[in-house]
Structure formats: structure tokens, C-alpha cells
Short mmCIF file of C-alpha atoms and ligand atoms in Angstrom, two decimals:
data_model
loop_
_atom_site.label_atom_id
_atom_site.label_comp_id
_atom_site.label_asym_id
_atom_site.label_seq_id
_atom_site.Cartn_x
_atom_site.Cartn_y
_atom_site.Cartn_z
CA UNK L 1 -194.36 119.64 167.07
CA UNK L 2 -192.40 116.67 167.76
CA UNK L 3 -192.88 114.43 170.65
CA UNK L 4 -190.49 116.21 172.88
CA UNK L 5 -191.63 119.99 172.40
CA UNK L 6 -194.89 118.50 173.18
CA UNK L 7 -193.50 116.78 176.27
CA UNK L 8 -191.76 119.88 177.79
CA UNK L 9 -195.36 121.79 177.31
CA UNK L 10 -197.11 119.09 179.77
CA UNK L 11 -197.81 120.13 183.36
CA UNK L 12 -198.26 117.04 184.97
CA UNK L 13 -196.07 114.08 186.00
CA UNK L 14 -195.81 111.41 185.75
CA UNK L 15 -197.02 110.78 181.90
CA UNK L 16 -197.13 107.91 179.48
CA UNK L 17 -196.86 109.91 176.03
CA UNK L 18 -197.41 107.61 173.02
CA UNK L 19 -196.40 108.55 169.57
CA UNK L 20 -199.42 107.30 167.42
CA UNK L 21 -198.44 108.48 164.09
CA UNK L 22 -194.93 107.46 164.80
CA UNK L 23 -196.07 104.32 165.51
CA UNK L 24 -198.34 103.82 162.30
CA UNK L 25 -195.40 104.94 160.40
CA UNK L 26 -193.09 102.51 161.90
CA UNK L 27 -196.01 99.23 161.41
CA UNK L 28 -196.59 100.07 158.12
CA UNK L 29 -192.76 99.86 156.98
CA UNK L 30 -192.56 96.34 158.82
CA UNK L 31 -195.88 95.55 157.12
CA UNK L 32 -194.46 96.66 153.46
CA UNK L 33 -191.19 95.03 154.40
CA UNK L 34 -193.52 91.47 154.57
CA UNK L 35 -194.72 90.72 151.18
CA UNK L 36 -195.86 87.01 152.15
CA UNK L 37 -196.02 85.86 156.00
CA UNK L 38 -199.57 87.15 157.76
CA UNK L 39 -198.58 89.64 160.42
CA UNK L 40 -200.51 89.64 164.43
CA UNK L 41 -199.61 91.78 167.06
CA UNK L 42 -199.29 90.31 170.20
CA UNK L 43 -201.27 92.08 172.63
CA UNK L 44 -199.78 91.53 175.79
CA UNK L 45 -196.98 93.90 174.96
CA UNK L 46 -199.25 97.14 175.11
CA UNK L 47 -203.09 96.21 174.88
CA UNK L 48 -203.48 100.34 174.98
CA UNK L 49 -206.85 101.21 173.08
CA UNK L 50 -205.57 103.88 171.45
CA UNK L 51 -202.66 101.53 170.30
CA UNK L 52 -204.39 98.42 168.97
CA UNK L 53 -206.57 101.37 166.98
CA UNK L 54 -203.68 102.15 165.39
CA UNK L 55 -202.00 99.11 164.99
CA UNK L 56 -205.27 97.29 163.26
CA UNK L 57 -204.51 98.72 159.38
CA UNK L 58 -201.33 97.43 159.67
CA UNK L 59 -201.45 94.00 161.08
CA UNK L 60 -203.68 90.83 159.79
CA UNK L 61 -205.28 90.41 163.32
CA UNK L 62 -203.81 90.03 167.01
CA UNK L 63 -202.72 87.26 169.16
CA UNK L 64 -204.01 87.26 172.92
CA UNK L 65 -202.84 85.12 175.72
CA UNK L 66 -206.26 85.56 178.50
CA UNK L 67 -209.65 85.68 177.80
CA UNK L 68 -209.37 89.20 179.51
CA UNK L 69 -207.33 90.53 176.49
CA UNK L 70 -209.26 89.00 174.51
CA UNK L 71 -212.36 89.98 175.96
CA UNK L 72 -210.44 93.58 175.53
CA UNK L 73 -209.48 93.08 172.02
CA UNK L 74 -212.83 92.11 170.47
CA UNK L 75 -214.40 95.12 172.18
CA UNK L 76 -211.85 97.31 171.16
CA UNK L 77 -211.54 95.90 167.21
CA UNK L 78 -215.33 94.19 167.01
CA UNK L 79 -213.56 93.03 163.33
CA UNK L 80 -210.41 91.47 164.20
CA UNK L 81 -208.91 88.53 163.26
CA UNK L 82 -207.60 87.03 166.65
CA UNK L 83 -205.77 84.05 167.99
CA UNK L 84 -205.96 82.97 171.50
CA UNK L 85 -202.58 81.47 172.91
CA UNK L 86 -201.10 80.90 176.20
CA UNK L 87 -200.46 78.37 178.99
CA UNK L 88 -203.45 77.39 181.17
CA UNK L 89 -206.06 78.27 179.58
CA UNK L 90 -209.79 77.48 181.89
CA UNK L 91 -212.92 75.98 180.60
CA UNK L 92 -214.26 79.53 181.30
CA UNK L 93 -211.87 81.24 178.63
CA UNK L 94 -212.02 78.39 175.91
CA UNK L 95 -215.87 79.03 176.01
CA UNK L 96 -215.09 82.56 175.59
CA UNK L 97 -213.06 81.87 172.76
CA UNK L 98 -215.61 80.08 170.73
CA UNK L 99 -218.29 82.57 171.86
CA UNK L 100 -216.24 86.11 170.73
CA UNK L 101 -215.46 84.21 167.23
CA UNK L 102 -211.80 83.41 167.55
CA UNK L 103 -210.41 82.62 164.34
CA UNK L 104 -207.23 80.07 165.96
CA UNK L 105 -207.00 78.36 169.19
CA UNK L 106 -203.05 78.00 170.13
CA UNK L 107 -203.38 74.50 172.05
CA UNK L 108 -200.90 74.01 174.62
CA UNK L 109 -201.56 70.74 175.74
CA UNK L 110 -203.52 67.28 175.09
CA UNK L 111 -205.36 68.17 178.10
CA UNK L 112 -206.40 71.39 176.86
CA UNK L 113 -206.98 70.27 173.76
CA UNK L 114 -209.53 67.08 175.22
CA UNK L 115 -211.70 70.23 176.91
CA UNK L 116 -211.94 71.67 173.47
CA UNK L 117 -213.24 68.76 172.24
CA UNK L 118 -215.68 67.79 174.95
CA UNK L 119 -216.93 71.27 174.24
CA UNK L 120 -218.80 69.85 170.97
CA UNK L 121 -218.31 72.67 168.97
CA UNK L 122 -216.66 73.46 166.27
CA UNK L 123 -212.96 75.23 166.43
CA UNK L 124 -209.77 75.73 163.87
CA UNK L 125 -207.06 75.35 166.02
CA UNK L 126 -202.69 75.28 165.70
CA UNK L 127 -200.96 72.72 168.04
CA UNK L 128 -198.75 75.04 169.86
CA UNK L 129 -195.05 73.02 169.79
CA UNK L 130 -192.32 73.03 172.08
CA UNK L 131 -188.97 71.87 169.96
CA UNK L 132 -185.14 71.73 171.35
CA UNK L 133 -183.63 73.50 168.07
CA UNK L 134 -180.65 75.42 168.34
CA UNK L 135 -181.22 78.52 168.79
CA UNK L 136 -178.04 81.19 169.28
CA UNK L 137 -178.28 84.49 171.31
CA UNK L 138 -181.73 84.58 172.99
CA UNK L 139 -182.55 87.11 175.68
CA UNK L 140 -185.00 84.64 176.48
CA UNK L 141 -185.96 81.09 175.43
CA UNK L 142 -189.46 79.90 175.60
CA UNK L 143 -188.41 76.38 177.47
CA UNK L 144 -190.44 74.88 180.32
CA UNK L 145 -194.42 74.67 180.25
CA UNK L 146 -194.88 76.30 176.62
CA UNK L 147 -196.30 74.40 173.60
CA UNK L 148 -195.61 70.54 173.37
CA UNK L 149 -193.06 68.23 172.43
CA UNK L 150 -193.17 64.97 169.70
CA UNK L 151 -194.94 62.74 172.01
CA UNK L 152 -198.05 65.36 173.21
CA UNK L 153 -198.70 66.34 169.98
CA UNK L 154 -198.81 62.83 168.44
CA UNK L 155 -201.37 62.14 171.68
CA UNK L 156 -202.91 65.58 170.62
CA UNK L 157 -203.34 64.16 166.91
CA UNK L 158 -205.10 60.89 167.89
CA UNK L 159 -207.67 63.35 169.79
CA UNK L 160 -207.81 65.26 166.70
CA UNK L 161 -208.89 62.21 164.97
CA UNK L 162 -211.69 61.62 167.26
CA UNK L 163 -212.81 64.91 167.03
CA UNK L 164 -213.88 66.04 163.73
CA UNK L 165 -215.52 69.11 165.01
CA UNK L 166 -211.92 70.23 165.25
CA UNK L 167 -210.19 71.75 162.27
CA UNK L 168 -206.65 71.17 162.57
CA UNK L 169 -204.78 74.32 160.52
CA UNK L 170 -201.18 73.83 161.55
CA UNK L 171 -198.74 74.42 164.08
CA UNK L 172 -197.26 77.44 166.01
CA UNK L 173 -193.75 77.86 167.17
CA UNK L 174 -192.89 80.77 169.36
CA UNK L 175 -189.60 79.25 170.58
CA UNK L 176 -187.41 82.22 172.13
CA UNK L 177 -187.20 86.25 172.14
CA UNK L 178 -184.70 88.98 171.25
CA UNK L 179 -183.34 87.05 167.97
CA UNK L 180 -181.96 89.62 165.32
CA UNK L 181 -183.01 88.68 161.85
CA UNK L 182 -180.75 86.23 161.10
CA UNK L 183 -180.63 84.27 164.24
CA UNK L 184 -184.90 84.13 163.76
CA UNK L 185 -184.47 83.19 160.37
CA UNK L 186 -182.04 80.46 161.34
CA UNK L 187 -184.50 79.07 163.95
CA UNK L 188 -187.32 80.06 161.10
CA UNK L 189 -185.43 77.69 158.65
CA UNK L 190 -185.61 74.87 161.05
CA UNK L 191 -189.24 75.17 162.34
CA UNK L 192 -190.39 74.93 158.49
CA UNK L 193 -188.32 72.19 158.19
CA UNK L 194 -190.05 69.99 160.95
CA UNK L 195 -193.02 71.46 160.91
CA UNK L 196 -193.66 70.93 156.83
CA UNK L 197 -193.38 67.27 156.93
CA UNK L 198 -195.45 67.31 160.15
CA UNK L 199 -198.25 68.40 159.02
CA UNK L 200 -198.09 66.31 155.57
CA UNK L 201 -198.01 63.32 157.68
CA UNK L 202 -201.16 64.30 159.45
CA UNK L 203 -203.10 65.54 156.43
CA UNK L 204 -203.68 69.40 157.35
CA UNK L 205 -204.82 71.13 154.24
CA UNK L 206 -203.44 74.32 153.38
CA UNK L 207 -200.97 74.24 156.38
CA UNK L 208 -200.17 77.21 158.33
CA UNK L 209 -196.87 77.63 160.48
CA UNK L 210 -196.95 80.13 163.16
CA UNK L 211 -193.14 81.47 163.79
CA UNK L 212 -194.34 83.50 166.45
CA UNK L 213 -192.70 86.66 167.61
CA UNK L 214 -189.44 87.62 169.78
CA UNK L 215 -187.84 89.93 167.21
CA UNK L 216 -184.87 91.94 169.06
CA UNK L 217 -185.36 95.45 170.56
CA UNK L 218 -181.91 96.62 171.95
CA UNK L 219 -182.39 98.81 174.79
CA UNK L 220 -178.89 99.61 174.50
CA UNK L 221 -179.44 101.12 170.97
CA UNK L 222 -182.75 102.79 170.84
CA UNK L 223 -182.36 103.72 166.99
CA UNK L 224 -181.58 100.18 165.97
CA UNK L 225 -184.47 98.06 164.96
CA UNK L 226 -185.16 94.49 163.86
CA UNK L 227 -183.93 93.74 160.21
CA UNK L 228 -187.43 93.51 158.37
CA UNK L 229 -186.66 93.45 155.18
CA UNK L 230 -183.96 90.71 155.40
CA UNK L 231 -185.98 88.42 157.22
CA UNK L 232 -188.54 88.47 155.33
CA UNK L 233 -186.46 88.37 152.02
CA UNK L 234 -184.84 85.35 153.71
CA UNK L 235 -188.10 83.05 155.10
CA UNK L 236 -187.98 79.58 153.41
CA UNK L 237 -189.84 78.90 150.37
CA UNK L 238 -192.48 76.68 151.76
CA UNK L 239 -196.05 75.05 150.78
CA UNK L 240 -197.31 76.81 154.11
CA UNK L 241 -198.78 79.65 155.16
CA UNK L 242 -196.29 81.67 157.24
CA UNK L 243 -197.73 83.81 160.22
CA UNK L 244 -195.91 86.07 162.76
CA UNK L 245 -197.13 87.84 166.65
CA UNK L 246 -194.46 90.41 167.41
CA UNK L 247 -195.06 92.33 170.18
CA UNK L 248 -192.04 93.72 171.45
CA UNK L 249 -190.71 94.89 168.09
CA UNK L 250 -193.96 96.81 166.94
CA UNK L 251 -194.76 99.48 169.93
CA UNK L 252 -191.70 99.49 172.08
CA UNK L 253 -190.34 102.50 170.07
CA UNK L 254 -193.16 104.88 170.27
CA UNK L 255 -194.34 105.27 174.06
CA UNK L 256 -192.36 107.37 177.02
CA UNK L 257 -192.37 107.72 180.26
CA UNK L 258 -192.04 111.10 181.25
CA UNK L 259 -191.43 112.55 185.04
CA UNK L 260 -189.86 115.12 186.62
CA UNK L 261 -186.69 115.23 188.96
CA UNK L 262 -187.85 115.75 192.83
CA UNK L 263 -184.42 115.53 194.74
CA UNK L 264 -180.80 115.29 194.12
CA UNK L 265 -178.41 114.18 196.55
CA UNK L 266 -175.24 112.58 196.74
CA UNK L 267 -174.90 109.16 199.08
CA UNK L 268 -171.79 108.12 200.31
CA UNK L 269 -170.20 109.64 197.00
CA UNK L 270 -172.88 108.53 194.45
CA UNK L 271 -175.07 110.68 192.64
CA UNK L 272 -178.89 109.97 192.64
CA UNK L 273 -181.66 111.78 190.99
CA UNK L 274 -185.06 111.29 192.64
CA UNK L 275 -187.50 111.24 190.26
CA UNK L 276 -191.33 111.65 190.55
CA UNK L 277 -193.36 108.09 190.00
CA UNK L 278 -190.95 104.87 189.86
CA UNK L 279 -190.75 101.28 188.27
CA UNK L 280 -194.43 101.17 189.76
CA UNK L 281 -195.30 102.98 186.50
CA UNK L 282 -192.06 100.70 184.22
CA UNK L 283 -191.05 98.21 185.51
CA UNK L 284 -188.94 97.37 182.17
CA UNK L 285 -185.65 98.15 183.39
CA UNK L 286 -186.14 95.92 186.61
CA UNK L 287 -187.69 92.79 185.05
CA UNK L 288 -184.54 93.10 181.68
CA UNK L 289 -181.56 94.65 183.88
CA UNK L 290 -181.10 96.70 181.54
CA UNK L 291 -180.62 100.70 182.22
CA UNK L 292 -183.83 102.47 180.27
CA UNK L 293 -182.62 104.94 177.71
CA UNK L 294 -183.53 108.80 178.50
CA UNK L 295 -183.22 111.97 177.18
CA UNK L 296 -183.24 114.82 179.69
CA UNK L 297 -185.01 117.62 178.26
CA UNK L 298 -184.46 120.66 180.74
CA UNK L 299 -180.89 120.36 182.18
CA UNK L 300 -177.97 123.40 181.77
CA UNK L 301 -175.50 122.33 179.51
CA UNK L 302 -172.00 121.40 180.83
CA UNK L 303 -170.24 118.43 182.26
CA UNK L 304 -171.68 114.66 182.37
CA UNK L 305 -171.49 113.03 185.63
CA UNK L 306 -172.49 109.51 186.49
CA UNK L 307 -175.93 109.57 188.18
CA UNK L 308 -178.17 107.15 189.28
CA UNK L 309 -181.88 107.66 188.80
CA UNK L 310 -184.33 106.42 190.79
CA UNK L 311 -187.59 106.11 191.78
CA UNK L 312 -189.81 106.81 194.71
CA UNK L 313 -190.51 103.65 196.33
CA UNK L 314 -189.07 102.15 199.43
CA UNK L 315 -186.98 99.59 197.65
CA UNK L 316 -183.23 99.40 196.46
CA UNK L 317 -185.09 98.01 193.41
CA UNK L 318 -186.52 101.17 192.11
CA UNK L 319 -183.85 101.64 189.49
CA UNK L 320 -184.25 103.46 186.30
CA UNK L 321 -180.91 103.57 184.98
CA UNK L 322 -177.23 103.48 187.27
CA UNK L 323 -174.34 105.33 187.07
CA UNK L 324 -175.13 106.80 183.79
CA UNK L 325 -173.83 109.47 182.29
CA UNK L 326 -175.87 112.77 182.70
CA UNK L 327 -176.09 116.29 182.78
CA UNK L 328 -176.30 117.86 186.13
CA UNK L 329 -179.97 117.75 187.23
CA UNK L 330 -181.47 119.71 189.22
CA UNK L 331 -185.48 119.62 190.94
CA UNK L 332 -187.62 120.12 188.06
CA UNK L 333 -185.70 118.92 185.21
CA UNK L 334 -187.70 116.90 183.16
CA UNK L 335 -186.37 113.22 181.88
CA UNK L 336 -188.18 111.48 179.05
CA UNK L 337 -187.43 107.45 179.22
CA UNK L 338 -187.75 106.08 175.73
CA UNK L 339 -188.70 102.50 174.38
CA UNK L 340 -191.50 102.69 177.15
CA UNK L 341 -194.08 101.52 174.37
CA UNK L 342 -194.10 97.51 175.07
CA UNK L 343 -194.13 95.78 178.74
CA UNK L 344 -194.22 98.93 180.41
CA UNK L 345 -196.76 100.50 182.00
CA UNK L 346 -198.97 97.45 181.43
CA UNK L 347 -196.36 94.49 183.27
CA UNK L 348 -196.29 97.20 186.20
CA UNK L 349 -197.48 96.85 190.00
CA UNK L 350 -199.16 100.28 189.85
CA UNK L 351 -200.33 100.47 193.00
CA UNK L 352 -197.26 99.61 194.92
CA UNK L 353 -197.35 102.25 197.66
CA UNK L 354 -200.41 104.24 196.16
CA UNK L 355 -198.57 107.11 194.41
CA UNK L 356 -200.89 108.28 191.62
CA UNK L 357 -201.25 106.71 188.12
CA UNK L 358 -199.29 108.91 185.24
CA UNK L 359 -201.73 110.36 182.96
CA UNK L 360 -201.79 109.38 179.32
CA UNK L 361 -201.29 111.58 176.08
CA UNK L 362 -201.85 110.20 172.81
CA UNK L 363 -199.86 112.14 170.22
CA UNK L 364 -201.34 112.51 166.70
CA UNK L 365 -201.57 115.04 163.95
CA UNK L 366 -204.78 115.92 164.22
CA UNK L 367 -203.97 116.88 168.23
CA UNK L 368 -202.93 115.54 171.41
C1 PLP I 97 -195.11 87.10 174.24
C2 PLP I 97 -195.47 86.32 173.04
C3 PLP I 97 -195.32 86.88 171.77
C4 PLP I 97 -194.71 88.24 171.54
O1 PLP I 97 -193.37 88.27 171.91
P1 PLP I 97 -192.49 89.58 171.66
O2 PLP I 97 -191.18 89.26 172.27
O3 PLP I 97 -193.19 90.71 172.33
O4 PLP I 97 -192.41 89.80 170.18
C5 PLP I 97 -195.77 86.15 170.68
N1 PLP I 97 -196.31 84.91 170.84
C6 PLP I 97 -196.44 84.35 172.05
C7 PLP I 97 -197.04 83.00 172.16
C8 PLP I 97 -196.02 85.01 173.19
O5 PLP I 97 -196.13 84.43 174.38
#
């Protein structure tokens, strides 16, 4: 039964459907593709249970940015290898960190980094750095309050020195997201080349060099994916130990969000289809502009016209997808928007006028 047979048998929308074995299958290809660089998932793209069960084979541990994920995360994977990363991390959440055995503290600041040490215990951390490389074609570039610059991680290194509790491992770069392979391995190329030399100067042992994550999803070209294989054939040759933290690029492709079609009307010569549930539920489309990619899978056959589907919340804003072209719909037709695996239901204001939550189906071989 594929995904979609098993989505036209549901009687209940709205629904999240994820794709577990497609999304095992999909991991473990990127994860054969990378003979060499350590491989997290980042959690805040789709902390799902179910998800991070299936991810965990595949992936050498997971990156978390709260110490509610990562209070999540160690209860969900009591094994895991995790890093904690993020902006503004409290006294409260370091303390977690050393207490639920993180393996890497991302430090963001020489601030954060004094609290650490006051805390007298000991931690392996990466300095998290913030770098003006040139970087081409990012949907979105990690500038502003992220990681640190020459001058805070110098003051970060004479902390270091003061604080031998602290095990400096090496530095982490997550500089800027929606790179295709060659663009990341351009930015990859010059990381390594600051970062090597770096972390000679200051003595780390058996450096490692976080790259981060960012790798492209195209919304507009939901069969594409990132170029695996030629990144990773194309990383630079270097004494360090390379790490990544996708999160985008690993579960995007194998969640849904299904609903049904509760009015159709035309306004003022548009064509709108009101659908059951709203960007409540995935909000994707609203925070990328982008229109979500769908496959209607009741509809007659026949002509395409350009329709606009929306939500039901009291806001201009509740935008799926505009003017696209569709089959004429009609009240009950079912719609099944794809790439809803990654900063969907979880970046969502669910309770935004109180509608009820979707329900969740978790599709495997062994049954639903
Ligand atoms: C969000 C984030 C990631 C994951 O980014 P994706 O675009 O989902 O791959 C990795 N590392 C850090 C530090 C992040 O903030």
C-alpha cells in the first residue's frame, strides 16, 4: 500500500501521515553516501518520537537547540550521542546539559561560555563561530546573534585557558541554509580552511569541525534532493574530524498533511478551495512564501484551473498554495500537501482559533 492508498482509506481530517520506512530508506542512502564526516540530525526540524526512532540507526547522534528537546531527546533515545546548540542558553539548561550526559556543548558566546566554567564541572565543548565568508545563493544566512566572531572567540580561548575542566574539541560553523552541494561545499572549503589553522594555534587535539546543516530542499521540486554523494566526495581532505546537523534535508520528504476540501467558491473572479484545518497545523508555506506542493487525490479528471487554497482561519494569511493549477474540487476531495516532514506541524501556532489538532499516522510495513 503506498502512502496515498493509505491516505484515501483515512476517515478523519486533518492528518499528519509520516512515511517511516520511506524515511529510513531515504537516511540510510545519505548515510552510505557519507563515508567520512559524522552525521546529527537536528531536532528542531521534526522532534516526532516516532521520527527520531527511526532516524537513530542512521545518524551518529542529534543536535538540540533547548533543554526541552533535549530533555525530549534523551528520553526518547536514552543512548544518543547529542549536542546542545543554540542562542541563549540559561544556567537552568547548561546544568541540564551536564546532568543528561551531553557529549558537545555548542558555545555561543564568552558569556555563556564563563557560566560553563563557573559551573566547575567538567564539559567537551565546540566554540560555535560566526564568520563573513562568501557564501552564494542562501535562502537564509545565519548572520546576527549566532556563534562568534575573531575577537569573542580569542576572549573565549583565554577563558578556556583558565578553565581546564573544559575540554576544548573544535569549532562549529552553521553559517547559512538552502545551499545545494556545491555552494555548501564551497562555504565547506573555506570553513576548513580557517578553522584548521585555528585550532592548531590553540592546541585542540584531534580537532573536530562542525559544518553544520542547511542542505537545500526545493519546495518547488519535491523529487529533487540535496546532492549527497558529491558533497561528500568533494569535502576537503583535512586533519579534522568533519561533523554535519541537517535537519531540513533528512525528514522534509516523508511527512503530509492531509485534509479535506470544505467549500468552494469563487471571489470577485478567483477561485478558492476551503480546506479543513489551516497553516495552524503548517505553517511552512507562510513562514518560506513558498506555495506547498499537493497532490489531490479524489478530484474528476478534466480541466486545470487556477485555485487558491486556503485555510480556515480568520486571516488573509492562511495560504496554502495561490493560484495554482488544479483540478476542479469539489467538498470532500481530499488534498495531500507533501514535504510536510520538517518545520511543519512542529513551528505551528496550533491553537490559533481552537480548531482541533490533526491526528497522526505513522506508516510502516509492519502496519499503520
Ligand atoms: C537549524 C539548525 C540546523 C539544521 O538546519 P537545517 O536547515 O534544518 O538543515 C543545524 N544546526 C544549527 C545550529 C541550527 O540552528
Amino acid at each position: 500500500m503506498t502512502p496515498y492508498d493509505h491516505m484515501r482509506g483515512l476517515t478523519r481530517f486533518p492528518a499528519y501521515v509520516y512515511d517511516l520506512d520511506g524515511l529510513r530508506e531515504h537516511v540510510s542512502s545519505i548515510r552510505n553516501a557519507l563515508d567520512g564526516p559524522e552525521l546529527f540530525y537536528a531536532a528542531k526540524a521534526n522532534p516526532d518520537p516516532a521520527i527520531l526512532r527511526s532516524l537513530a540507526p542512521y545518524v551518529d547522534g542529534i543536535e538540540v537547540a533547548s533543554g526541552g528537546e533535549l530533555a525530549h531527546v534523551r528520553e526518547t533515545l536514552p543512548e544518543a550521542r547529542i549536542a546542545f546548540g543554540g542562542p541563549g542558553k540559561t544556567d537552568e539548561e547548561l546544568a541540564l546539559a551536564l546532568g543528561l550526559r551531553v557529549e558537545r556543548v555548542h558555545v555561543e558566546s564568552p558569556y555563556e561560555l564563563a557560566r560553563l566554567a563557573k559551573m566547575a564541572r567538567p564539559a567537551d565543548i565546540l566554540l560555535r563561530a560566526n564568520l563573513r565568508f562568501h557564501i552564494e545563493g542562501a535562502a537564509l544566512q545565519m548572520s546576527g546573534p549566532f556563534g562568534m566572531d575573531e575577537d569573542a572567540l580569542a576572549h573565549c580561548a583565554r577563558i578556556l585557558n583558565d578553565s581546564p575542566q573544559l575540554k576544548l574539541r573544535g569549532l562549529h560553523a552553521h553559517l547559512a541554509s538552502g545551499l545545494d552541494a556545491p555552494a555548501m561545499l564551497d562555504l565547506a572549503a573555506q570553513i576548513v580552511a580557517w578553522a584548521v589553522p585555528w585550532l592548531d594555534a590553540h592546541g585542540v587535539e584531534d580537532p573536530e569541525i562542525n559544518l553544520g546543516g542547511g542542505m537545500a530542499v526545493d519546495y518547488g521540486a519535491p523529487d529533487s534532493r540535496f546532492d549527497w554523494k558529491t558533497y561528500a566526495n568533494g569535502l576537503p581532505a583535512c586533519p579534522a574530524t568533519l561533523r554535519l546537523e541537517p535537519g531540513r534535508a533528512l525528514t522534509a520528504y516523508h511527512g503530509w498533511y492531509v485534509t479535506e476540501v470544505l467549500d468552494v467558491k469563487t471571489t470577485h473572479g478567483e477561485t478558492y478551495a476551503v480546506l479543513r484545518g489551516g497553516t495552524h497545523h503548517m505553517r511552512t508555506p507562510v513562514t518560506k512564501g513558498h506555495d506547498q506542493p499537493f497532490t489531490v487525490l479524489s478530484a474528476e479528471e478534466g480541466d486545470l484551473r487556477e485555485t487558491t487554497l486556503v485555510g480556515q482561519l480568520c486571516t488573509p494569511k492562511d495560504v496554502f498554495a495561490s493560484n495554482v493549477p488544479c483540478p476542479r474540487l469539489r467538498p470532500g476531495d481530499l488534498i495531500a500537501f507533501g514535504m510536510a516532514g520538517a518545520y511543519a506541524w512542529n513551528i505551528s501556532h496550533h491553537d490559533f482559533l481552537m480548531h482541533p489538532h490533526p491526528d497522526f499516522h505513522y506508516l510502516t510495513a509492519g502496519g499503520a
